[in-house]
Short mmCIF file of C-alpha atoms in Angstrom, two decimals:
data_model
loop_
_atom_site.label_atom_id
_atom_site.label_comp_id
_atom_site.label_asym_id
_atom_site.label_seq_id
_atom_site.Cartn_x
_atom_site.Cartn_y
_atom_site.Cartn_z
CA UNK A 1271 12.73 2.98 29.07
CA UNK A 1272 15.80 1.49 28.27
CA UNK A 1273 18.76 3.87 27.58
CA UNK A 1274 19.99 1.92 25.33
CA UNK A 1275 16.91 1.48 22.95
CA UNK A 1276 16.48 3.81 20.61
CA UNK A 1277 13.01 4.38 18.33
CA UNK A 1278 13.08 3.26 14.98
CA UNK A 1279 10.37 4.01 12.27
CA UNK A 1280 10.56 2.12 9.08
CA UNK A 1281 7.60 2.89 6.12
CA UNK A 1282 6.48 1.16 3.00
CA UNK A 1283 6.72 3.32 0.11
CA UNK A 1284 4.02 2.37 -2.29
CA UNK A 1285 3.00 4.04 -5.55
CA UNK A 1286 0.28 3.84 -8.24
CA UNK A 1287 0.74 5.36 -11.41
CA UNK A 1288 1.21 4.48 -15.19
CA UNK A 1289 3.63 1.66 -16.49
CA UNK A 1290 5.74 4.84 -17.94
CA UNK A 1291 6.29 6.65 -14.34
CA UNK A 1292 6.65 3.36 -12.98
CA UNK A 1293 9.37 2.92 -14.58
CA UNK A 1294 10.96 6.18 -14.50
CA UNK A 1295 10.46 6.05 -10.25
CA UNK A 1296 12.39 2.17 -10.49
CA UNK A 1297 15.04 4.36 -12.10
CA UNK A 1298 14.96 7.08 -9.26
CA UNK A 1299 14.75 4.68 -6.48
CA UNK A 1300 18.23 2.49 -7.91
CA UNK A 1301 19.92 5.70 -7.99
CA UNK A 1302 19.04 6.49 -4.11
CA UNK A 1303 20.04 2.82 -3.35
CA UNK A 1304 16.66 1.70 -2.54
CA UNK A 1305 15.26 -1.48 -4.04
CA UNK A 1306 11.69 -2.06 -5.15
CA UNK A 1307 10.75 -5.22 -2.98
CA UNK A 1308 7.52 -6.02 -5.30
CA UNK A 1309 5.80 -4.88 -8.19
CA UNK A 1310 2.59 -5.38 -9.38
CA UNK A 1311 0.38 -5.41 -13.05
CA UNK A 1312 -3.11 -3.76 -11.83
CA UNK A 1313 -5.77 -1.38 -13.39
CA UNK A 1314 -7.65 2.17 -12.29
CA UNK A 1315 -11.33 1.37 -11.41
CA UNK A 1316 -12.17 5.42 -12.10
CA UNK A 1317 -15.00 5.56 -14.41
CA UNK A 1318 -14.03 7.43 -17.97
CA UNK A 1319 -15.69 10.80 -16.15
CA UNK A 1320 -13.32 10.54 -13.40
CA UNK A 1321 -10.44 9.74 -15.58
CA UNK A 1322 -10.81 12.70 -17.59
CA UNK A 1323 -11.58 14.76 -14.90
CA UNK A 1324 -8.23 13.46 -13.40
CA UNK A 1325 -6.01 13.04 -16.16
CA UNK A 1326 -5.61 9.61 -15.23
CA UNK A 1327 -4.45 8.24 -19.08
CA UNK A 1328 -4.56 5.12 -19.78
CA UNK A 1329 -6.09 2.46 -17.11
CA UNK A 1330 -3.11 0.33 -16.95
CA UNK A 1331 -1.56 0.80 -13.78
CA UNK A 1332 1.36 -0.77 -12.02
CA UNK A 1333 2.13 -0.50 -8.22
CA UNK A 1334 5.47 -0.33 -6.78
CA UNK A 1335 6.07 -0.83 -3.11
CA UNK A 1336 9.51 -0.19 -0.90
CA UNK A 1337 11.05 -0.80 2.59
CA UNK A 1338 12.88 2.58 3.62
CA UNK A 1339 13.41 4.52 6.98
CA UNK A 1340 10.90 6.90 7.62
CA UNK A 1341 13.77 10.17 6.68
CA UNK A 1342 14.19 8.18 3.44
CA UNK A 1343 10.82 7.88 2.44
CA UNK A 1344 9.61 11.18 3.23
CA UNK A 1345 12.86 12.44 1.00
CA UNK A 1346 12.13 10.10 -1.40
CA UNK A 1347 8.02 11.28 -1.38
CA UNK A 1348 9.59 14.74 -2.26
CA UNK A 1349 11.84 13.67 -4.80
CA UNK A 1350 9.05 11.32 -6.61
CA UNK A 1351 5.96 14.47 -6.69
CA UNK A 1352 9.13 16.58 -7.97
CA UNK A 1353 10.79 13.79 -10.74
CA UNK A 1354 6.99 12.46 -11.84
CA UNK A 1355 4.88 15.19 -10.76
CA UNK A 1356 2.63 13.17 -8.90
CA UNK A 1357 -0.84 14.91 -8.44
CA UNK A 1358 -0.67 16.45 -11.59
CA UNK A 1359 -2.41 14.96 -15.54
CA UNK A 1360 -1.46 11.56 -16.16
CA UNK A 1361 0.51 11.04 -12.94
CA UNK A 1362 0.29 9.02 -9.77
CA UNK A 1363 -0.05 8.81 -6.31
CA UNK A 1364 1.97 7.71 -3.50
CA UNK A 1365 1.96 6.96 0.19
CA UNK A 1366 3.67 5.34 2.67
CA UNK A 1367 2.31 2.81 5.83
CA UNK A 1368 4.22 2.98 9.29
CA UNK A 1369 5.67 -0.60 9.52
CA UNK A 1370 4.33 -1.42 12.93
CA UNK A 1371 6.00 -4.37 15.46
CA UNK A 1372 8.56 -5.72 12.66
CA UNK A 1373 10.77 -8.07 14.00
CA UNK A 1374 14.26 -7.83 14.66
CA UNK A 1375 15.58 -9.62 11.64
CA UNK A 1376 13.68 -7.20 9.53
CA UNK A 1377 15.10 -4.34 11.41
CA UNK A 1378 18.55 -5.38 11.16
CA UNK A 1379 18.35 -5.84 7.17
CA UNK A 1380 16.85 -2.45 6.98
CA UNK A 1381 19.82 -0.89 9.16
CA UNK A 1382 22.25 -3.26 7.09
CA UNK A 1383 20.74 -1.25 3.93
CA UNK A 1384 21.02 1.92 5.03
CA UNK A 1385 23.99 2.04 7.19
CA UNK A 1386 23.49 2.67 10.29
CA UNK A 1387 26.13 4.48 11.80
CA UNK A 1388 24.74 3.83 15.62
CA UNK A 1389 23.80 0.22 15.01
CA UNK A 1390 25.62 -1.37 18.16
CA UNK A 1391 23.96 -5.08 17.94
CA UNK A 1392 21.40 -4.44 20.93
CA UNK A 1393 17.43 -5.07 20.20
CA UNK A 1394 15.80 -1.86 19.36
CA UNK A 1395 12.13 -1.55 19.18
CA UNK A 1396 10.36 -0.51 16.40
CA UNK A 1397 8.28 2.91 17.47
CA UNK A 1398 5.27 4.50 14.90
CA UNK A 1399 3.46 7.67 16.25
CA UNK A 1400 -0.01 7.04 14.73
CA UNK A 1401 -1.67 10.51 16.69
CA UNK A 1402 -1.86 12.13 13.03
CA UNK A 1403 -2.98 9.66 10.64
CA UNK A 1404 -5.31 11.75 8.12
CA UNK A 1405 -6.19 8.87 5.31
CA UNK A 1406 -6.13 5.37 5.06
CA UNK A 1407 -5.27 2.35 2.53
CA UNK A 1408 -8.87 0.07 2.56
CA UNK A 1409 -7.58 -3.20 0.63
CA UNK A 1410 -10.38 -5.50 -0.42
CA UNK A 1411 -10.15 -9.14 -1.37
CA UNK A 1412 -13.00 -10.49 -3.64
CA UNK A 1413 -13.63 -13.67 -6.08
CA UNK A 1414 -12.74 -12.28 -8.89
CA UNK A 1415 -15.33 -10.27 -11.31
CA UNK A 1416 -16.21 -8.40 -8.20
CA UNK A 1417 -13.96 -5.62 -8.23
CA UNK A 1418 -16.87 -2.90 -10.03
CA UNK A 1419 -19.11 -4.03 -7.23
CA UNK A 1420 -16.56 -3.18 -4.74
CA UNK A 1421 -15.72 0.48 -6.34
CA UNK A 1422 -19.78 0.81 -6.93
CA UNK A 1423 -20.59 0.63 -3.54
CA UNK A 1424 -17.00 2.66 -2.28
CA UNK A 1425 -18.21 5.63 -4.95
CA UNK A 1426 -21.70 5.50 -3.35
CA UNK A 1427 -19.71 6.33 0.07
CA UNK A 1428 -17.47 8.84 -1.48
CA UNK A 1429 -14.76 7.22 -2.58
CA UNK A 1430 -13.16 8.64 -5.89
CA UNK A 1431 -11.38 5.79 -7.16
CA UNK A 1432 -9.29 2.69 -6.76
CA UNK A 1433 -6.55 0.32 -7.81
CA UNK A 1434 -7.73 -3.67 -8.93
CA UNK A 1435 -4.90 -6.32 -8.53
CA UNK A 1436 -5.34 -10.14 -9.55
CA UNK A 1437 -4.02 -12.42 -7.75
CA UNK A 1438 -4.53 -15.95 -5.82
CA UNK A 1439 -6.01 -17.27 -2.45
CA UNK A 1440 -4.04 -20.32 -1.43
CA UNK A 1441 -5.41 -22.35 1.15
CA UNK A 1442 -6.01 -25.29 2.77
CA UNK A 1443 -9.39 -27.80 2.59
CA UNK A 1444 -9.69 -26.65 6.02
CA UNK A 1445 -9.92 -23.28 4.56
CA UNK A 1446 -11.92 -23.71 1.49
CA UNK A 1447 -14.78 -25.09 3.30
CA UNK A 1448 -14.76 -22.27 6.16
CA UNK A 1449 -15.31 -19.76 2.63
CA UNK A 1450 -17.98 -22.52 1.87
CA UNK A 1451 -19.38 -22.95 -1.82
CA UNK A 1452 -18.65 -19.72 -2.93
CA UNK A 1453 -14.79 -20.13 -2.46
CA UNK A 1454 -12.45 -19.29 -5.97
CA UNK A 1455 -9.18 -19.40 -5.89
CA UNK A 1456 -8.75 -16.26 -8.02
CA UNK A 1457 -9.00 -13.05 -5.97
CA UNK A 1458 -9.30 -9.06 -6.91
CA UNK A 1459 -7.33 -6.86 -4.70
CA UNK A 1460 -9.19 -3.66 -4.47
CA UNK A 1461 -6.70 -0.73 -3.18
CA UNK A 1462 -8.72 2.35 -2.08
CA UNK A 1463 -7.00 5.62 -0.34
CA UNK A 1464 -9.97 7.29 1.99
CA UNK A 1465 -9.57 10.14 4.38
CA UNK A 1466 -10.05 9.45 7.82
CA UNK A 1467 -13.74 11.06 7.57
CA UNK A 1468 -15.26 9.07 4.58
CA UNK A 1469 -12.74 5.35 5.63
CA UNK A 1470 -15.95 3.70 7.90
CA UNK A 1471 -18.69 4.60 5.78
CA UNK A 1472 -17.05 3.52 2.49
CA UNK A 1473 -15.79 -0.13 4.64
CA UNK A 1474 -19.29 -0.53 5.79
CA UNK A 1475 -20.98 0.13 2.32
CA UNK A 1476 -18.50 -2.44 0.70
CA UNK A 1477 -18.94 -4.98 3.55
CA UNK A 1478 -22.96 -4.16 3.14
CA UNK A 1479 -22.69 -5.22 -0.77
CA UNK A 1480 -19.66 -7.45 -0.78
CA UNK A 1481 -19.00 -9.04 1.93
CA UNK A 1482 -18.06 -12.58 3.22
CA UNK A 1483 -22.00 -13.52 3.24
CA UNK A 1484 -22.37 -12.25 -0.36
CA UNK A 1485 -21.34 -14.12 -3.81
CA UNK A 1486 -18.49 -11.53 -3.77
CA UNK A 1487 -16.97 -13.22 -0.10
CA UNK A 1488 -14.76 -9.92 0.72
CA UNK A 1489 -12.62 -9.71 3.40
CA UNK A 1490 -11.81 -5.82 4.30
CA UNK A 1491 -9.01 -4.26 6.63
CA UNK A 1492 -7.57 -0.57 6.49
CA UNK A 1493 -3.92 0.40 7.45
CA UNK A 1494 -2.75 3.80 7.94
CA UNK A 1495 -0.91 6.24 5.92
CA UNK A 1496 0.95 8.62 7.50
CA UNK A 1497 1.84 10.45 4.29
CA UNK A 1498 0.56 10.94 0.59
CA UNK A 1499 1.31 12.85 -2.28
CA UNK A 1500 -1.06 12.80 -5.58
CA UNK A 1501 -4.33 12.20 -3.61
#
């Protein structure tokens, strides 16, 4: 190895909870100097059991998401479960996902923001150590009116709950017709957090009931979280 490279690790912060918390954690976040990159409108798929059973509140959900160093998110996971008090009634929960192979001008902005006092110029590479990776994100893209058959089949696999986020496939003709007749334009986003024992079983009972052969046309992928609080 190169003596001058140096490993990096970079996470997304991302958190789930009501549009009250959501709010306060924007709050927390400016004060630390860390920007929320995007923010989402999206709803809890738990079933009123599970809600109650949870303290989830209200299903009205927003999700935040962050670019940080690794030190700063796992300070900022800390400061977030003590400020909010994620995993407790009517909280949250949040996670981060190792940012894997991101390029150099993405690295340099992320030094830029946080000053790095060692940053020379030279390439660095970007280095995650994925050996203890306990749960996983599952994201699921649907037609929309799908997203209960998504969480129907995940809960038959174990899952508790989930996150649904509208939004829109853009695409080509070229596109469109590989999707075929069933292709919408408005998608779901289903968010689901799994641990590492129940992720293939609930991905294979979604792809079973929704997947790109079905009315429902899902596309599935999983990306790992390296830590969570609230979950």
């Amino acid at each position: 190895m190169d003596p001058n490279e140096r490993k990096i690790s970079f996470r997304v912060l991302v958190l789930i909870t009501g549009p009250k918390l959501a709010d306060r954690a924007v709050e927390i976040l400016r004060h630390e100097d860390i920007p929320v990159q995007f923010e989402w409108n999206a709803a809890g798929t738990a079933s009123s059991e599970m809600i109650d059973v949870l303290g989830l509140g209200s299903p009205d959900k927003n999700v935040l998401a962050s670019f940080m160093t690794k030190d700063a998110a796992d300070l900022m996971l800390k400061k977030l479960k003590k400020e909010l008090g994620l995993g407790s009634v009517n909280s949250g929960i949040a996670f981060t996902l190792p940012l894997n192979g991101a390029n150099n001008l993405l690295v340099h902005i992320l030094r830029s923001a946080y000053k790095d006092e060692h940053e020379d110029g030279d390439d660095r590479k970007v280095v995650v150590d994925m050996s203890d990776v306990k749960y996983s994100l599952i994201a699921v893209m649907v037609n929309q009116g799908y997203s209960e058959n998504v969480m129907e089949a995940a809960r038959g696999a174990g899952a508790g709950g989930g996150t649904v986020m509208p939004s829109r496939h853009i695409a080509n003709e070229e596109v469109k017709g590989f999707w075929g007749a069933g292709f919408q334009e408005e998608k779901d986003i289903v968010l689901i957090v799994a641990d590492g024992e129940s992720k293939l079983g609930i991905m294979q009972a979604i792809g079973d009931k929704c997947g790109m052969h079905s009315d429902a046309k899902g596309m599935i992928i999983s990306l790992p979280i390296d830590s969570v609080i609230g979950f």
